[in-house]
mmCIF file of C-alpha atoms in Angstrom:
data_model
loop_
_atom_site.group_PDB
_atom_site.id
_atom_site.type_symbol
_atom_site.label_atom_id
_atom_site.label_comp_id
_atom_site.label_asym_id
_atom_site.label_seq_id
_atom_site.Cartn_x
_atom_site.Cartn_y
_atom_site.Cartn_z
ATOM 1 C CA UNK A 1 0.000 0.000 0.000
ATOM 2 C CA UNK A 2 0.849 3.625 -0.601
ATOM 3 C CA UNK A 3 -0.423 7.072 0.497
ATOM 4 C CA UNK A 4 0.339 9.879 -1.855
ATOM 5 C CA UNK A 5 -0.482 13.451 -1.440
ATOM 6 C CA UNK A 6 -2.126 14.758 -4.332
ATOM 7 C CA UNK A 7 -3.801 18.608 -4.249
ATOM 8 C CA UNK A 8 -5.108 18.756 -0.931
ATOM 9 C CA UNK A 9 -5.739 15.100 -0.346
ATOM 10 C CA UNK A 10 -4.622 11.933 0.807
ATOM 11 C CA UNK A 11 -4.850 8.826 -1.878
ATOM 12 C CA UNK A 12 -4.339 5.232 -0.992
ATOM 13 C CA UNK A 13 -3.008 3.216 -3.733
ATOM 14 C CA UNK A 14 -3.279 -0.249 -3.528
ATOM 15 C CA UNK A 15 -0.694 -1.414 -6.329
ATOM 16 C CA UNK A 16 -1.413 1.246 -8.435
ATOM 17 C CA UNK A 17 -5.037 1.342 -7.852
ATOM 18 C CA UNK A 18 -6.515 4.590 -5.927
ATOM 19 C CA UNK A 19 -8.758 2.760 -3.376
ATOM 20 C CA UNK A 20 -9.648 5.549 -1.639
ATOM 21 C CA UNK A 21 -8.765 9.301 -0.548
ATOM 22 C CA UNK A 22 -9.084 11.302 2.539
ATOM 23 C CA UNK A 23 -8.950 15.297 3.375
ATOM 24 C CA UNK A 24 -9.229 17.700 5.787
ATOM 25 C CA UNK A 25 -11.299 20.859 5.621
ATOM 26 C CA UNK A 26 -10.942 22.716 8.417
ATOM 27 C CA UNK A 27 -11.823 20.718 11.309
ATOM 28 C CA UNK A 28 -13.842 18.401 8.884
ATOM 29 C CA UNK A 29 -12.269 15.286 8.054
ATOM 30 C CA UNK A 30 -13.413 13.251 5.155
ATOM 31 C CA UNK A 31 -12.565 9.691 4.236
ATOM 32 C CA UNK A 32 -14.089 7.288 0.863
ATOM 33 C CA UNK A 33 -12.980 3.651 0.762
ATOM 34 C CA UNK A 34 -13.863 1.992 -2.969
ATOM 35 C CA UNK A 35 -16.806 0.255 -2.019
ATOM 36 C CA UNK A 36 -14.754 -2.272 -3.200
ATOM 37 C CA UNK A 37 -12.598 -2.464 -1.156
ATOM 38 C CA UNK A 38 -14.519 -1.824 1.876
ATOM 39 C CA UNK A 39 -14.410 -4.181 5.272
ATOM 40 C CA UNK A 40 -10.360 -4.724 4.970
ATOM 41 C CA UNK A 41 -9.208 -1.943 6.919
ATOM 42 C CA UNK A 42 -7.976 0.530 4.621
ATOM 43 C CA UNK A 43 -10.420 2.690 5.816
ATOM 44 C CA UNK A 44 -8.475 2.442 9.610
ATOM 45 C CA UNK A 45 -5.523 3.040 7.590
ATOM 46 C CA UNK A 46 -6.261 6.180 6.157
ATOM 47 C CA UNK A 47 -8.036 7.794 8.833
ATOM 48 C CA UNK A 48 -5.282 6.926 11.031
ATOM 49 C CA UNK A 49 -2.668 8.616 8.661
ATOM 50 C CA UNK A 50 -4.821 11.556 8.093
ATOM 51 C CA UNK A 51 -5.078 11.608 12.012
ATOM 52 C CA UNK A 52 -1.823 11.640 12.343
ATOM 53 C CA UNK A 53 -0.333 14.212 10.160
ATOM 54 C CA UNK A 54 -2.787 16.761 11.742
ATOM 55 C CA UNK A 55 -1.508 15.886 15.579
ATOM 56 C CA UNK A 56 -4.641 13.790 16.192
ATOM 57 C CA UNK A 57 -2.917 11.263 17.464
ATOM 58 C CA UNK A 58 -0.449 13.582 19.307
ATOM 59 C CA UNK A 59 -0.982 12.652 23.147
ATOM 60 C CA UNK A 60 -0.148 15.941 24.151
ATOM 61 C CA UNK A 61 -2.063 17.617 21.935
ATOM 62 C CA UNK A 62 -5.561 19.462 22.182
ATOM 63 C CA UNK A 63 -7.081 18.800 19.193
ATOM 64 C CA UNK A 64 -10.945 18.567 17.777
ATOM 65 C CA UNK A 65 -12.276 17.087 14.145
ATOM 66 C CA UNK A 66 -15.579 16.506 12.846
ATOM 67 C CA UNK A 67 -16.651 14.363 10.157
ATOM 68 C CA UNK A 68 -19.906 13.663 8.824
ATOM 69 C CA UNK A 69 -22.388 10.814 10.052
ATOM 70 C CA UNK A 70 -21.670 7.521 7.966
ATOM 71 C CA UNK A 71 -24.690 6.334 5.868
ATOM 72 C CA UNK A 72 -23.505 2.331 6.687
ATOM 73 C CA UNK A 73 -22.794 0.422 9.785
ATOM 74 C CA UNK A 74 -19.402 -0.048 9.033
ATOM 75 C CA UNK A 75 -18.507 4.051 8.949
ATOM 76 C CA UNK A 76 -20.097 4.026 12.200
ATOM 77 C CA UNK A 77 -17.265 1.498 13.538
ATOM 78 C CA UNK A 78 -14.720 2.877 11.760
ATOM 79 C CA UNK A 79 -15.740 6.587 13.507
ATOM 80 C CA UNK A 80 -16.141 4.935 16.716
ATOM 81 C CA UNK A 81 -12.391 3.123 16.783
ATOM 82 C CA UNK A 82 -10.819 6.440 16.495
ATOM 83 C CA UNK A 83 -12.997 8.055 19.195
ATOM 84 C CA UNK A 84 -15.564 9.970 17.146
ATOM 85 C CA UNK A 85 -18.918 10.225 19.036
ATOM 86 C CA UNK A 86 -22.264 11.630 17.478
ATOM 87 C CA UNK A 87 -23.296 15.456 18.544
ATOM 88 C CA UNK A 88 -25.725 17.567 16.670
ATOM 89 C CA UNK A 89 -26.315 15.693 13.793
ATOM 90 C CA UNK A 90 -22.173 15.377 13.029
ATOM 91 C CA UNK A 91 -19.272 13.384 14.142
ATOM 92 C CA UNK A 92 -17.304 14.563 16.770
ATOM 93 C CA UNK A 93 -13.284 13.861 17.721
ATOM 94 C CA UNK A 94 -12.260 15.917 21.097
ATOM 95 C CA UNK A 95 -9.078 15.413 22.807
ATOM 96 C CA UNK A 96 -7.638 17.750 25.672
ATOM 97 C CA UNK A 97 -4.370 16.326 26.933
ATOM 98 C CA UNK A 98 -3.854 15.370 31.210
ATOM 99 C CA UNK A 99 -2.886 18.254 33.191
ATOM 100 C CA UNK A 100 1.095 18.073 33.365
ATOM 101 C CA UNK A 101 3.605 20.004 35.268
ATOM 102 C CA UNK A 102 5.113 21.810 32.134
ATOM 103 C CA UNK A 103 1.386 22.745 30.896
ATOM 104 C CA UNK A 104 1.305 24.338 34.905
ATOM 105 C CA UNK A 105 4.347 26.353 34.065
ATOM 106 C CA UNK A 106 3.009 27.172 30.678
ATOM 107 C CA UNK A 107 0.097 28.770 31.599
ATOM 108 C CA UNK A 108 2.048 30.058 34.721
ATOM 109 C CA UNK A 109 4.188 32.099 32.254
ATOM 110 C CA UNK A 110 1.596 33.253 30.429
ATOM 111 C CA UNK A 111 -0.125 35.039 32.907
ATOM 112 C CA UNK A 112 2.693 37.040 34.537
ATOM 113 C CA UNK A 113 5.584 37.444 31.299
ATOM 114 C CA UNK A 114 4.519 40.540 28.890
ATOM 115 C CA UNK A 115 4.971 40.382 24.982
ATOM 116 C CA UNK A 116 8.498 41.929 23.844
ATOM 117 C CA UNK A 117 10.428 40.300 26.574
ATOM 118 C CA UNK A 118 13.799 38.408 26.554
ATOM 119 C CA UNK A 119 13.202 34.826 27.704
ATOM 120 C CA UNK A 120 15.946 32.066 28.163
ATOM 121 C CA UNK A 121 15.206 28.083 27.877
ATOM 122 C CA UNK A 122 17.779 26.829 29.587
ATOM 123 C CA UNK A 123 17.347 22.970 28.645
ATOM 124 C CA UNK A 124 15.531 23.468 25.598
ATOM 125 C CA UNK A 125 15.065 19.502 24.783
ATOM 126 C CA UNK A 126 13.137 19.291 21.411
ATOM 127 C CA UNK A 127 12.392 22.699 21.777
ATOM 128 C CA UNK A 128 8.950 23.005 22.951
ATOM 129 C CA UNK A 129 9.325 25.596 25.731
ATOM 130 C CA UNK A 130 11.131 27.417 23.507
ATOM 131 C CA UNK A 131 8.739 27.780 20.991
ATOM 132 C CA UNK A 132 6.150 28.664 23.441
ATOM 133 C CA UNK A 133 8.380 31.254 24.269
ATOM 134 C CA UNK A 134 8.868 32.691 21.530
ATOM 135 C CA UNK A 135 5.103 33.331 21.219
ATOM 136 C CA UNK A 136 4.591 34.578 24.354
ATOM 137 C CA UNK A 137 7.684 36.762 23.174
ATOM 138 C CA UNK A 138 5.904 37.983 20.049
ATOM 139 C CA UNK A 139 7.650 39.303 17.108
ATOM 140 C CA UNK A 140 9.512 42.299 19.164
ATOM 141 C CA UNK A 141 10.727 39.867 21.793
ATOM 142 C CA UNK A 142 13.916 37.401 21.899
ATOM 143 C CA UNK A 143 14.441 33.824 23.218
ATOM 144 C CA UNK A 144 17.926 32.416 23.811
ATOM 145 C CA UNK A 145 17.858 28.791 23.926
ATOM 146 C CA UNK A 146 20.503 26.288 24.545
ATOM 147 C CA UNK A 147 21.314 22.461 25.641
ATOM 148 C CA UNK A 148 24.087 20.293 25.906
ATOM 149 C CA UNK A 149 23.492 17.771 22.841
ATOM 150 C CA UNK A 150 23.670 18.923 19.459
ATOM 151 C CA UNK A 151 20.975 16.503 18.338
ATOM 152 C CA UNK A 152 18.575 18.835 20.831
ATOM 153 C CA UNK A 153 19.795 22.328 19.557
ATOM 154 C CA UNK A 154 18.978 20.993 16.272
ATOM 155 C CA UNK A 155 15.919 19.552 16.451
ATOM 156 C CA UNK A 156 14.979 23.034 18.864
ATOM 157 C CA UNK A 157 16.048 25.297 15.421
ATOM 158 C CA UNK A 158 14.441 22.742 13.328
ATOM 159 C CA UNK A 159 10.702 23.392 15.342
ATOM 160 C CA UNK A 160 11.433 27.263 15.621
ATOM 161 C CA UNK A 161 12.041 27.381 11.503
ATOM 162 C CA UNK A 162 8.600 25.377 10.596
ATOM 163 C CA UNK A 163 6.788 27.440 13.183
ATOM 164 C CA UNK A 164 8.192 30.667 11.853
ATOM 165 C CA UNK A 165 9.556 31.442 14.790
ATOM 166 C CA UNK A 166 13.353 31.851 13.738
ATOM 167 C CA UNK A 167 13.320 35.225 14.198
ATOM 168 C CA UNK A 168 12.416 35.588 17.550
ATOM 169 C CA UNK A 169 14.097 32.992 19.184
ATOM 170 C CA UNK A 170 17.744 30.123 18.142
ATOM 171 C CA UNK A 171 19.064 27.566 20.062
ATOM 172 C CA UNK A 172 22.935 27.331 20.773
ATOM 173 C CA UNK A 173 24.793 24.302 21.705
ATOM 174 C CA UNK A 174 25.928 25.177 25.447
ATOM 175 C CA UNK A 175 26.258 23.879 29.173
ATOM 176 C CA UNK A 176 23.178 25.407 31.298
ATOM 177 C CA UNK A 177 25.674 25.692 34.041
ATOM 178 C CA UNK A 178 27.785 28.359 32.625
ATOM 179 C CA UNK A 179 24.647 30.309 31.848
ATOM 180 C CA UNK A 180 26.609 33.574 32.458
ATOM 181 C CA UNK A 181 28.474 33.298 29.595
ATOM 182 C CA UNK A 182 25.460 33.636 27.689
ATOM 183 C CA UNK A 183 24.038 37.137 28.873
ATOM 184 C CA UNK A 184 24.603 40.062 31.075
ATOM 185 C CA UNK A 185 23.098 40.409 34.388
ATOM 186 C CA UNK A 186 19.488 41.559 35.258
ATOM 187 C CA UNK A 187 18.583 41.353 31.661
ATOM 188 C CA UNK A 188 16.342 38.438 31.021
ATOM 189 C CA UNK A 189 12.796 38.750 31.794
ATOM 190 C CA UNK A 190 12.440 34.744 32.523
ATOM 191 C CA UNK A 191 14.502 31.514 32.541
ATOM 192 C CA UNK A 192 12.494 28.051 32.003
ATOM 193 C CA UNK A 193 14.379 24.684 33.083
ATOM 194 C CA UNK A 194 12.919 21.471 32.528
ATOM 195 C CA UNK A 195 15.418 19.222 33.872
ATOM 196 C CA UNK A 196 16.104 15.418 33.230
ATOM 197 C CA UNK A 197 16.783 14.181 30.042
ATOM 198 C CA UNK A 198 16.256 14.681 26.406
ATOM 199 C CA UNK A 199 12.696 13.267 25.215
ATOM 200 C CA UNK A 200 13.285 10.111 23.051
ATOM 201 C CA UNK A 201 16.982 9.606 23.762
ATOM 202 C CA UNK A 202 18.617 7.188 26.134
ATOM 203 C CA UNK A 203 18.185 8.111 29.251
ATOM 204 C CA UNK A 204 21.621 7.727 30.672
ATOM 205 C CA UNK A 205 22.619 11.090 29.418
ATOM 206 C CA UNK A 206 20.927 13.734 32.001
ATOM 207 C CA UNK A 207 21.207 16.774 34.091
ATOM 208 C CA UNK A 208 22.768 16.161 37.220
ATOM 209 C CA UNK A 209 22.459 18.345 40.987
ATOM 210 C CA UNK A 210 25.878 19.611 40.567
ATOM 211 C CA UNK A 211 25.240 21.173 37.686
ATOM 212 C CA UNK A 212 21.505 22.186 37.527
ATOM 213 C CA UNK A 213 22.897 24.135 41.049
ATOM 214 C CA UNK A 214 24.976 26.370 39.683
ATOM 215 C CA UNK A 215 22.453 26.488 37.002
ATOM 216 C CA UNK A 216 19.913 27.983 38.842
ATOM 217 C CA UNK A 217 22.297 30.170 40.561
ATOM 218 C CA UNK A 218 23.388 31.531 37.497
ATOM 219 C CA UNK A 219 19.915 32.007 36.364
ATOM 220 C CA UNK A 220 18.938 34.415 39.825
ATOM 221 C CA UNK A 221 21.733 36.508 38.474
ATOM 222 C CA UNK A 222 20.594 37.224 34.946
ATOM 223 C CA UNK A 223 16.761 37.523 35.887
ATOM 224 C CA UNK A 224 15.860 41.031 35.766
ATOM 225 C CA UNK A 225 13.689 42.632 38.799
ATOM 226 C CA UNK A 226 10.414 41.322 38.719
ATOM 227 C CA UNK A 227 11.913 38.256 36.412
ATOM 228 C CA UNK A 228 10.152 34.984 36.567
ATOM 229 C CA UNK A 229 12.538 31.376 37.178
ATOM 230 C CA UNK A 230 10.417 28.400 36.144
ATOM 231 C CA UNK A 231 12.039 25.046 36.887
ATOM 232 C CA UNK A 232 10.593 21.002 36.921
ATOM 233 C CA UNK A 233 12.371 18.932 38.974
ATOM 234 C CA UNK A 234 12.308 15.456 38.652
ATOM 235 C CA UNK A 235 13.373 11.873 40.282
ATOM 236 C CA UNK A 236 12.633 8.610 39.177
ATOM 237 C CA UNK A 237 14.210 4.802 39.391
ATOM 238 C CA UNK A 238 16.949 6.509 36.529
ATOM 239 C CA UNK A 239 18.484 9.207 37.809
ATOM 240 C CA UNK A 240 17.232 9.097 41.370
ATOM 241 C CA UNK A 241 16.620 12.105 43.471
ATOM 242 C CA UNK A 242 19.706 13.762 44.046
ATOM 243 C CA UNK A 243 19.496 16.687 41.324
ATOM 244 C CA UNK A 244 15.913 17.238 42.805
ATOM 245 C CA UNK A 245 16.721 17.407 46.539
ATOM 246 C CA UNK A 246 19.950 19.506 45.642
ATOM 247 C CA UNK A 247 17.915 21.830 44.104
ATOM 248 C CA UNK A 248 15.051 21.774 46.271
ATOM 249 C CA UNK A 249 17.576 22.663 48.837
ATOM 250 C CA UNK A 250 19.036 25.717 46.853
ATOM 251 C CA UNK A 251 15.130 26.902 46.337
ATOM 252 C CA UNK A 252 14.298 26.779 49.788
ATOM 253 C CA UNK A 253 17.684 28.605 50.751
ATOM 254 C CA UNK A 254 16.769 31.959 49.236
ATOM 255 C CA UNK A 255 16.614 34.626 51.213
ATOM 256 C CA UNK A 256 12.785 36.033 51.547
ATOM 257 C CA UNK A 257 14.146 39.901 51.455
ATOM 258 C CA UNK A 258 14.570 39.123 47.650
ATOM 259 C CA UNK A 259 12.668 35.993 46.121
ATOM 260 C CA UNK A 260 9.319 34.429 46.469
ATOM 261 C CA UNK A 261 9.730 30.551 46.284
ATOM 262 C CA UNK A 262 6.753 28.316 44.766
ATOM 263 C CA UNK A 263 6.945 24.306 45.227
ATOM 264 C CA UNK A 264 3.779 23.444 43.312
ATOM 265 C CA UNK A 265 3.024 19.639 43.910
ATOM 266 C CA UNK A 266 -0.024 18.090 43.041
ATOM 267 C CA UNK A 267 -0.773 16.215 45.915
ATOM 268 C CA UNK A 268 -2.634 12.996 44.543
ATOM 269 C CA UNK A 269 0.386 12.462 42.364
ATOM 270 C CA UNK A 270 3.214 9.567 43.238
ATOM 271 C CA UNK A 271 6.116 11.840 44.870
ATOM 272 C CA UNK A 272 8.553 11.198 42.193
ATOM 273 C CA UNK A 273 6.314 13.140 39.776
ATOM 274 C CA UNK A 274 7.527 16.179 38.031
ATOM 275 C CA UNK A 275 7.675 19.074 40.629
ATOM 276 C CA UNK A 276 7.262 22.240 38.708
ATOM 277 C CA UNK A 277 8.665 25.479 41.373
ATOM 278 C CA UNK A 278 8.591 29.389 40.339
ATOM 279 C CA UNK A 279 11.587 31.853 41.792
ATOM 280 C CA UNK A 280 10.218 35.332 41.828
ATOM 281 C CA UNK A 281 12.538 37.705 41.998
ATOM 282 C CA UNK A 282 11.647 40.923 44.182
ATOM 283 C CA UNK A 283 12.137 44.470 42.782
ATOM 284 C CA UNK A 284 15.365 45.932 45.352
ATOM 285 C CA UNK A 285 14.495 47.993 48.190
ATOM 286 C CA UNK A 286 14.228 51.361 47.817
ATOM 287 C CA UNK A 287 17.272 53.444 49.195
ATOM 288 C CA UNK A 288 17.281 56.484 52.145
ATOM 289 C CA UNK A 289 16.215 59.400 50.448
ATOM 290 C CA UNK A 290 18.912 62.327 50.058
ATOM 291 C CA UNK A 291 18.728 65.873 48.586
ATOM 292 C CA UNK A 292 15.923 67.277 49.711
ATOM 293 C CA UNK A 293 16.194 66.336 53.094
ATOM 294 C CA UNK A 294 19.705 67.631 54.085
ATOM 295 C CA UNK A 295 18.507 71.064 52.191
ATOM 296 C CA UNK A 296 16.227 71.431 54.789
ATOM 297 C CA UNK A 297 18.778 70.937 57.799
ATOM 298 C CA UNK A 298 20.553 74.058 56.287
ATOM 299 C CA UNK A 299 17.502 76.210 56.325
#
């Protein structure tokens, strides 16, 4: 079998007969099976792929499709394996993702960083934060990005280009815990971390409490007045708890004259779940007032 794009459709070739084609319109998805070659599963087979290249199928993505009520039995079935139910008189395909820690810092950020910010992603993985950085950034902001492994910087710059989102934001190959190097103090508006290790690599190559420390100490310095620190922790049978607990530690040690510390846990959750914590750092004290005053004494 073969799917080809051709216009805006998908065709199934069986051979090199077209059996059947699929679109989307909108949120409408549309799928014809030969009525020849119905009651094989090529019809599975091309909803599924049509599914799929629109993030249907995309765990951690919201999504909603609609398709139109089947005349025959066998569209019903075919609707109902994929999770279509019936609602006014259409088919209907609704998926919000689970609550997570990172979607808690997402919307987090969202309420408290202003468009035309400068926003770091410390561990920028396969660049997800970043890219919701960049467009809570908007098109007068900047987002500096960076990771350890190549293969994560690239696949970062690789996201930011199809989103068209290389202009506000790039990812550099660097080491989180010489963030300094990087930018000047008090100048970033917020600094994500999403510690751990790179999504869909082995897991044996992660961040560790030494350097996620000075990490996060680094960060404090760079944050701006008012800045925002965003950081999930995890632990787990891989890499343990140390980089958590060393960290927690850190958190918990800052002094109150200057930062706000948020642990966020979600307390029916198993305790090595992600553990998503907010540093907010406090504008300085204002200083004794001079001038005026000491013209007065001389009156």
């Amino acid at each position: 079998m073969d799917i080809r794009q051709e216009g805006g459709a998908l065709v199934l070739y069986k051979e090199r007969t077209a059996i059947g084609t699929a679109r989307r319109d909108g949120d409408a998805l549309w799928v014809q099976i030969d009525p020849a070659w119905r009651r094989r599963g090529y019809g599975s087979y091309l909803l599924k792929e049509l599914l799929r290249r629109h993030g249907g199928l995309d765990p951690k993505t919201p999504s909603c499709f609609t398709a139109p009520l089947p005349q025959g039995e066998g569209g019903r079935r075919l609707a109902a394996k994929f999770g279509f139910a019936e609602q006014n008189g259409a088919l209907v395909r609704r998926h919000t993702p689970d609550f997570s820690a990172v979607a808690f810092c997402h919307e987090f950020l969202a309420a408290r960083l202003a468009p035309g910010g400068f926003f770091i992603d410390a561990t920028c993985g396969n660049g997800h934060d970043t890219a919701f950085l960049c467009r809570l950034a908007g098109p007068q902001g900047r987002v500096l990005a960076l990771d350890i492994q190549p293969r994560a910087v690239q696949a970062t710059n690789a996201r930011l280009a199809a989103a068209g989102l290389a202009g506000i934001g790039h990812a550099v190959v660097h080491d989180h815990a010489r963030l300094r190097e990087l930018a000047a103090p008090a100048t970033a508006d917020c600094v994500v971390f999403n510690f751990g290790w790179l999504p869909g690599a082995p897991h044996g190559v992660h961040s560790a409490a030494e350097g996620s420390v000075a990490a996060l100490r680094a960060a404090l310095e760079l944050l701006k007045p008012g800045g925002v620190l965003a950081a999930v922790l995890y632990s787990g049978q891989v890499i343990g708890d140390s980089e958590k607990q060393a960290a927690l530690a850190f958190l918990r040690a800052l002094p109150l004259a200057q930062y706000t510390v948020l642990e966020c846990r979600f307390a029916n959750w198993a305790d090595t779940a992600p553990l998503p914590c907010f540093v907010l750092k406090k504008d300085p004290p204002a200083g004794p007032k001079t001038g005026g005053c000491h013209e007065d004494r001389n009156v």
